[in-house]
mmCIF file of C-alpha atoms in Angstrom:
data_model
loop_
_atom_site.group_PDB
_atom_site.id
_atom_site.type_symbol
_atom_site.label_atom_id
_atom_site.label_comp_id
_atom_site.label_asym_id
_atom_site.label_seq_id
_atom_site.Cartn_x
_atom_site.Cartn_y
_atom_site.Cartn_z
ATOM 1 C CA MET A 8 -66.186 15.403 130.105
ATOM 2 C CA ILE A 9 -67.763 12.955 127.674
ATOM 3 C CA ASP A 10 -65.426 10.213 126.478
ATOM 4 C CA ARG A 11 -65.552 10.462 122.676
ATOM 5 C CA LYS A 12 -63.981 7.040 122.125
ATOM 6 C CA TYR A 13 -66.446 5.469 124.533
ATOM 7 C CA ILE A 14 -69.606 6.839 122.894
ATOM 8 C CA LYS A 15 -68.349 6.028 119.394
ATOM 9 C CA GLY A 16 -67.480 2.516 120.514
ATOM 10 C CA ALA A 17 -70.897 2.168 122.125
ATOM 11 C CA ALA A 18 -72.551 3.333 118.907
ATOM 12 C CA ARG A 19 -70.603 0.819 116.815
ATOM 13 C CA SER A 20 -71.610 -1.972 119.175
ATOM 14 C CA MET A 21 -75.264 -0.968 119.083
ATOM 15 C CA ILE A 22 -75.536 -0.818 115.300
ATOM 16 C CA ARG A 23 -73.620 -4.054 114.711
ATOM 17 C CA GLY A 24 -75.905 -6.323 112.714
ATOM 18 C CA ARG A 25 -78.630 -3.664 112.691
ATOM 19 C CA TRP A 26 -77.232 -0.882 110.517
ATOM 20 C CA PHE A 27 -79.382 -1.814 107.514
ATOM 21 C CA ARG A 28 -82.583 -1.719 109.568
ATOM 22 C CA LEU A 29 -81.509 1.584 111.089
ATOM 23 C CA LEU A 30 -81.652 3.210 107.665
ATOM 24 C CA ALA A 31 -85.394 3.371 108.337
ATOM 25 C CA GLY A 32 -84.657 6.374 110.530
ATOM 26 C CA PHE A 33 -83.810 8.360 107.413
ATOM 27 C CA ILE A 34 -87.044 7.561 105.550
ATOM 28 C CA PRO A 35 -88.737 10.879 106.494
ATOM 29 C CA SER A 36 -85.722 12.871 105.274
ATOM 30 C CA ILE A 37 -85.615 10.933 102.019
ATOM 31 C CA ALA A 38 -89.374 11.293 101.514
ATOM 32 C CA VAL A 39 -89.221 15.069 102.030
ATOM 33 C CA ALA A 40 -86.293 15.359 99.627
ATOM 34 C CA ILE A 41 -88.077 13.324 96.934
ATOM 35 C CA VAL A 42 -91.344 15.273 97.210
ATOM 36 C CA THR A 43 -89.485 18.592 97.130
ATOM 37 C CA SER A 44 -87.491 17.480 94.094
ATOM 38 C CA ILE A 45 -90.600 16.354 92.196
ATOM 39 C CA ILE A 46 -92.559 19.551 92.892
ATOM 40 C CA THR A 47 -89.572 21.743 92.039
ATOM 41 C CA SER A 48 -88.989 19.835 88.811
ATOM 42 C CA LEU A 49 -92.628 20.156 87.709
ATOM 43 C CA ILE A 50 -92.771 23.883 88.406
ATOM 44 C CA SER A 51 -89.365 24.501 86.843
ATOM 45 C CA ARG A 52 -90.606 23.176 83.500
ATOM 46 C CA ALA A 53 -92.828 26.248 83.256
ATOM 47 C CA ASP A 54 -90.701 28.728 85.189
ATOM 48 C CA TYR A 55 -87.205 27.899 86.435
ATOM 49 C CA THR A 56 -87.069 30.791 88.903
ATOM 50 C CA ALA A 57 -90.478 29.955 90.354
ATOM 51 C CA GLY A 58 -89.419 26.329 90.700
ATOM 52 C CA ALA A 59 -86.267 27.269 92.569
ATOM 53 C CA VAL A 60 -88.172 29.592 94.895
ATOM 54 C CA MET A 61 -90.876 26.994 95.538
ATOM 55 C CA GLY A 62 -88.249 24.349 96.241
ATOM 56 C CA TYR A 63 -86.634 26.641 98.806
ATOM 57 C CA ILE A 64 -89.982 27.402 100.466
ATOM 58 C CA ILE A 65 -90.940 23.710 100.656
ATOM 59 C CA SER A 66 -87.528 22.838 102.084
ATOM 60 C CA LEU A 67 -87.913 25.595 104.668
ATOM 61 C CA LEU A 68 -91.384 24.410 105.678
ATOM 62 C CA THR A 69 -90.757 20.659 105.711
ATOM 63 C CA GLY A 70 -87.009 20.017 105.742
ATOM 64 C CA PHE A 71 -86.833 20.173 109.526
ATOM 65 C CA LEU A 72 -89.233 17.221 109.822
ATOM 66 C CA GLY A 73 -86.647 14.762 108.539
ATOM 67 C CA ALA A 74 -84.085 15.975 111.064
ATOM 68 C CA PHE A 75 -86.575 15.865 113.923
ATOM 69 C CA TYR A 76 -87.822 12.356 113.144
ATOM 70 C CA CYS A 77 -84.235 11.198 112.772
ATOM 71 C CA CYS A 78 -83.479 12.494 116.281
ATOM 72 C CA ALA A 79 -86.636 10.843 117.639
ATOM 73 C CA TYR A 80 -85.785 7.527 116.007
ATOM 74 C CA PHE A 81 -82.162 7.336 117.144
ATOM 75 C CA ILE A 82 -82.639 8.581 120.701
ATOM 76 C CA ARG A 83 -85.290 5.879 121.119
ATOM 77 C CA PHE A 84 -82.910 3.338 119.599
ATOM 78 C CA VAL A 85 -79.949 4.122 121.871
ATOM 79 C CA ARG A 86 -82.205 4.006 124.934
ATOM 80 C CA THR A 87 -84.291 0.943 124.132
ATOM 81 C CA SER A 88 -82.538 -0.820 121.203
ATOM 82 C CA ASP A 89 -85.853 -0.545 119.346
ATOM 83 C CA CYS A 90 -85.150 0.015 115.643
ATOM 84 C CA ARG A 91 -88.725 -0.393 114.416
ATOM 85 C CA LEU A 92 -90.710 2.437 112.848
ATOM 86 C CA ASN A 93 -93.702 1.647 115.076
ATOM 87 C CA GLY A 94 -94.939 4.778 116.816
ATOM 88 C CA LEU A 95 -92.218 6.997 115.380
ATOM 89 C CA PHE A 96 -94.614 9.411 113.729
ATOM 90 C CA LYS A 97 -96.299 10.002 117.076
ATOM 91 C CA ALA A 98 -93.139 11.858 118.092
ATOM 92 C CA ILE A 99 -94.884 15.027 116.934
ATOM 93 C CA ARG A 100 -97.725 15.150 119.431
ATOM 94 C CA ASN A 101 -99.965 17.919 118.035
ATOM 95 C CA GLY A 102 -100.096 21.118 115.994
ATOM 96 C CA LYS A 103 -98.556 23.185 118.793
ATOM 97 C CA HIS A 104 -95.620 20.805 119.058
ATOM 98 C CA PHE A 105 -95.182 20.934 115.271
ATOM 99 C CA LEU A 106 -95.124 24.739 115.401
ATOM 100 C CA GLN A 107 -92.501 24.784 118.171
ATOM 101 C CA ILE A 108 -90.272 22.414 116.183
ATOM 102 C CA PHE A 109 -90.621 24.586 113.094
ATOM 103 C CA LEU A 110 -89.880 27.811 115.002
ATOM 104 C CA ALA A 111 -86.881 26.232 116.752
ATOM 105 C CA ASN A 112 -85.464 25.190 113.397
ATOM 106 C CA LEU A 113 -86.171 28.598 111.831
ATOM 107 C CA VAL A 114 -84.760 30.703 114.672
ATOM 108 C CA THR A 115 -81.693 28.484 115.067
ATOM 109 C CA GLY A 116 -81.021 28.728 111.332
ATOM 110 C CA ILE A 117 -81.316 32.523 111.424
ATOM 111 C CA LEU A 118 -79.008 32.887 114.439
ATOM 112 C CA VAL A 119 -76.390 30.544 112.978
ATOM 113 C CA SER A 120 -76.531 32.337 109.614
ATOM 114 C CA ILE A 121 -76.104 35.748 111.254
ATOM 115 C CA GLY A 122 -73.197 34.451 113.334
ATOM 116 C CA ILE A 123 -71.462 33.006 110.279
ATOM 117 C CA CYS A 124 -71.967 36.234 108.318
ATOM 118 C CA LEU A 125 -70.403 38.241 111.132
ATOM 119 C CA LEU A 126 -67.249 36.349 112.058
ATOM 120 C CA VAL A 127 -67.912 32.641 111.281
ATOM 121 C CA ILE A 128 -66.894 31.528 114.777
ATOM 122 C CA PRO A 129 -70.036 32.988 116.448
ATOM 123 C CA GLY A 130 -72.088 30.990 113.953
ATOM 124 C CA ILE A 131 -70.259 27.786 114.847
ATOM 125 C CA ILE A 132 -70.770 28.456 118.549
ATOM 126 C CA CYS A 133 -74.503 29.082 117.999
ATOM 127 C CA ALA A 134 -74.761 25.850 116.010
ATOM 128 C CA CYS A 135 -73.179 23.974 118.925
ATOM 129 C CA TRP A 136 -75.331 25.690 121.560
ATOM 130 C CA PHE A 137 -78.586 24.787 119.850
ATOM 131 C CA SER A 138 -77.533 21.451 118.356
ATOM 132 C CA GLN A 139 -79.559 19.504 120.936
ATOM 133 C CA THR A 140 -82.828 21.421 120.467
ATOM 134 C CA HIS A 141 -84.540 18.698 118.433
ATOM 135 C CA PHE A 142 -83.595 16.069 120.992
ATOM 136 C CA VAL A 143 -84.945 18.288 123.773
ATOM 137 C CA LEU A 144 -88.254 18.741 121.945
ATOM 138 C CA VAL A 145 -88.484 14.983 121.416
ATOM 139 C CA ASP A 146 -88.151 14.420 125.165
ATOM 140 C CA ASN A 147 -90.226 17.449 126.165
ATOM 141 C CA PRO A 148 -93.049 18.157 123.699
ATOM 142 C CA ASP A 149 -94.655 20.670 126.082
ATOM 143 C CA LEU A 150 -91.724 23.094 125.965
ATOM 144 C CA THR A 151 -91.769 26.186 123.772
ATOM 145 C CA PHE A 152 -89.025 26.514 121.185
ATOM 146 C CA ILE A 153 -87.345 29.223 123.280
ATOM 147 C CA GLN A 154 -87.313 26.986 126.356
ATOM 148 C CA ALA A 155 -85.964 24.081 124.296
ATOM 149 C CA MET A 156 -83.176 26.255 122.901
ATOM 150 C CA LYS A 157 -82.293 27.420 126.415
ATOM 151 C CA VAL A 158 -82.155 23.822 127.650
ATOM 152 C CA SER A 159 -79.967 22.879 124.683
ATOM 153 C CA ARG A 160 -77.598 25.696 125.552
ATOM 154 C CA LYS A 161 -77.432 24.536 129.180
ATOM 155 C CA ILE A 162 -76.735 20.976 128.069
ATOM 156 C CA MET A 163 -73.957 22.209 125.771
ATOM 157 C CA LYS A 164 -72.393 24.570 128.311
ATOM 158 C CA GLY A 165 -68.659 23.885 128.217
ATOM 159 C CA ARG A 166 -69.126 21.132 125.613
ATOM 160 C CA CYS A 167 -68.842 23.020 122.323
ATOM 161 C CA LEU A 168 -65.251 21.951 121.749
ATOM 162 C CA GLU A 169 -66.105 18.337 122.587
ATOM 163 C CA TYR A 170 -68.972 18.445 120.098
ATOM 164 C CA ILE A 171 -66.873 19.994 117.333
ATOM 165 C CA VAL A 172 -64.110 17.413 117.832
ATOM 166 C CA LEU A 173 -66.744 14.654 117.744
ATOM 167 C CA ILE A 174 -68.153 15.924 114.440
ATOM 168 C CA PHE A 175 -64.700 16.314 112.900
ATOM 169 C CA SER A 176 -63.770 12.783 113.979
ATOM 170 C CA PHE A 177 -66.114 11.509 111.237
ATOM 171 C CA LEU A 178 -64.484 13.472 108.417
ATOM 172 C CA GLY A 179 -62.139 10.631 107.500
ATOM 173 C CA TRP A 180 -65.090 8.247 107.110
ATOM 174 C CA ILE A 181 -67.003 10.843 105.094
ATOM 175 C CA PHE A 182 -64.149 11.313 102.631
ATOM 176 C CA LEU A 183 -63.628 7.563 102.414
ATOM 177 C CA GLY A 184 -67.304 7.158 101.572
ATOM 178 C CA ILE A 185 -66.793 9.223 98.423
ATOM 179 C CA PHE A 186 -64.406 6.595 97.066
ATOM 180 C CA THR A 187 -66.966 3.841 97.710
ATOM 181 C CA LEU A 188 -69.530 5.691 95.552
ATOM 182 C CA GLY A 189 -71.565 6.363 98.678
ATOM 183 C CA ILE A 190 -71.995 2.716 99.670
ATOM 184 C CA LEU A 191 -70.091 3.283 102.918
ATOM 185 C CA TYR A 192 -72.665 5.885 103.934
ATOM 186 C CA LEU A 193 -75.244 3.126 104.393
ATOM 187 C CA TRP A 194 -73.253 2.128 107.487
ATOM 188 C CA LEU A 195 -71.818 5.544 108.339
ATOM 189 C CA LEU A 196 -75.098 7.451 108.654
ATOM 190 C CA PRO A 197 -76.590 5.138 111.327
ATOM 191 C CA TYR A 198 -73.199 5.154 113.074
ATOM 192 C CA MET A 199 -73.036 8.954 113.152
ATOM 193 C CA GLN A 200 -76.628 9.460 114.235
ATOM 194 C CA SER A 201 -76.356 6.832 116.957
ATOM 195 C CA THR A 202 -73.197 8.516 118.239
ATOM 196 C CA LEU A 203 -74.864 11.934 118.314
ATOM 197 C CA ALA A 204 -77.868 10.483 120.144
ATOM 198 C CA ILE A 205 -75.592 8.896 122.750
ATOM 199 C CA PHE A 206 -73.739 12.211 123.092
ATOM 200 C CA TYR A 207 -77.049 13.955 123.856
ATOM 201 C CA HIS A 208 -78.080 11.245 126.298
ATOM 202 C CA GLU A 209 -74.757 11.436 128.159
ATOM 203 C CA ALA A 210 -74.517 15.249 128.094
ATOM 204 C CA CYS A 211 -78.097 15.545 129.286
ATOM 205 C CA SER A 212 -77.528 13.099 132.130
ATOM 206 C CA ILE A 213 -74.408 14.968 133.271
ATOM 207 C CA ALA A 214 -76.123 18.357 133.036
ATOM 208 C CA VAL A 215 -79.107 17.160 135.075
ATOM 209 C CA GLU A 216 -76.833 15.604 137.688
ATOM 210 C CA ASP A 217 -74.812 18.831 137.961
ATOM 211 C CA ALA A 218 -77.932 20.954 138.269
ATOM 212 C CA ARG A 219 -80.062 18.918 140.663
ATOM 213 C CA THR A 220 -80.149 21.777 143.153
ATOM 214 C CA GLY A 221 -80.869 24.391 140.490
ATOM 215 C CA ASP A 222 -83.698 25.278 138.136
ATOM 216 C CA TYR A 223 -83.395 22.938 135.189
ATOM 217 C CA PHE A 224 -85.749 21.245 132.750
ATOM 218 C CA ASP A 225 -85.275 17.518 133.271
ATOM 219 C CA THR A 226 -84.809 16.136 129.760
ATOM 220 C CA HIS A 227 -83.500 12.777 130.893
ATOM 221 C CA ASP A 228 -86.611 10.671 130.440
ATOM 222 C CA SER A 229 -85.989 7.279 128.930
ATOM 223 C CA GLY A 230 -89.705 6.611 128.899
ATOM 224 C CA ARG A 231 -90.157 8.937 125.939
ATOM 225 C CA TYR A 232 -88.812 8.763 122.427
#
């Protein structure tokens, strides 16, 4: 069992005095959002429906990049305390790796959506199972998206409730951030992402230790992003 208070405390200690610099990890997400917004706005001037459709397509094709780079940035940070952007964009190794990341994001989104449409709870479980897929692909660029999703599910075996409780433990901060006009989020976002990265690191380490005699993809490699 992963100690929620421990990993959140560790995250707070790690970001102390660095939270502003850690906002750099969200630059790709912000850049994608800005580009999508600009293109959608330009197209919408001529045709609102076409603009909305194009915005959705662009988000589908590029939105996952922000999430992936964020995972790459913060897992490197919690392992090495390196909060620079240097080398971050090398996290995507080649076109094949890019395709696997895209397919992982697409398939996970479809499975979660189907699960939510059916009974909600299956969708939540799927979201938990595959929540570590980006981290796995950061550590193991040679895996296919199916292999990465399987590894994520193994890592999360028996940990869905822990993960849900961890996510919900930030709700109070999220609501409080609304009353600060979003200023609190400048600290909260690095805090949350650092905590999730530590959760992956700890869960992965435990899963590898428990499965040393079995067939398991070793994702615990601190030498990678």
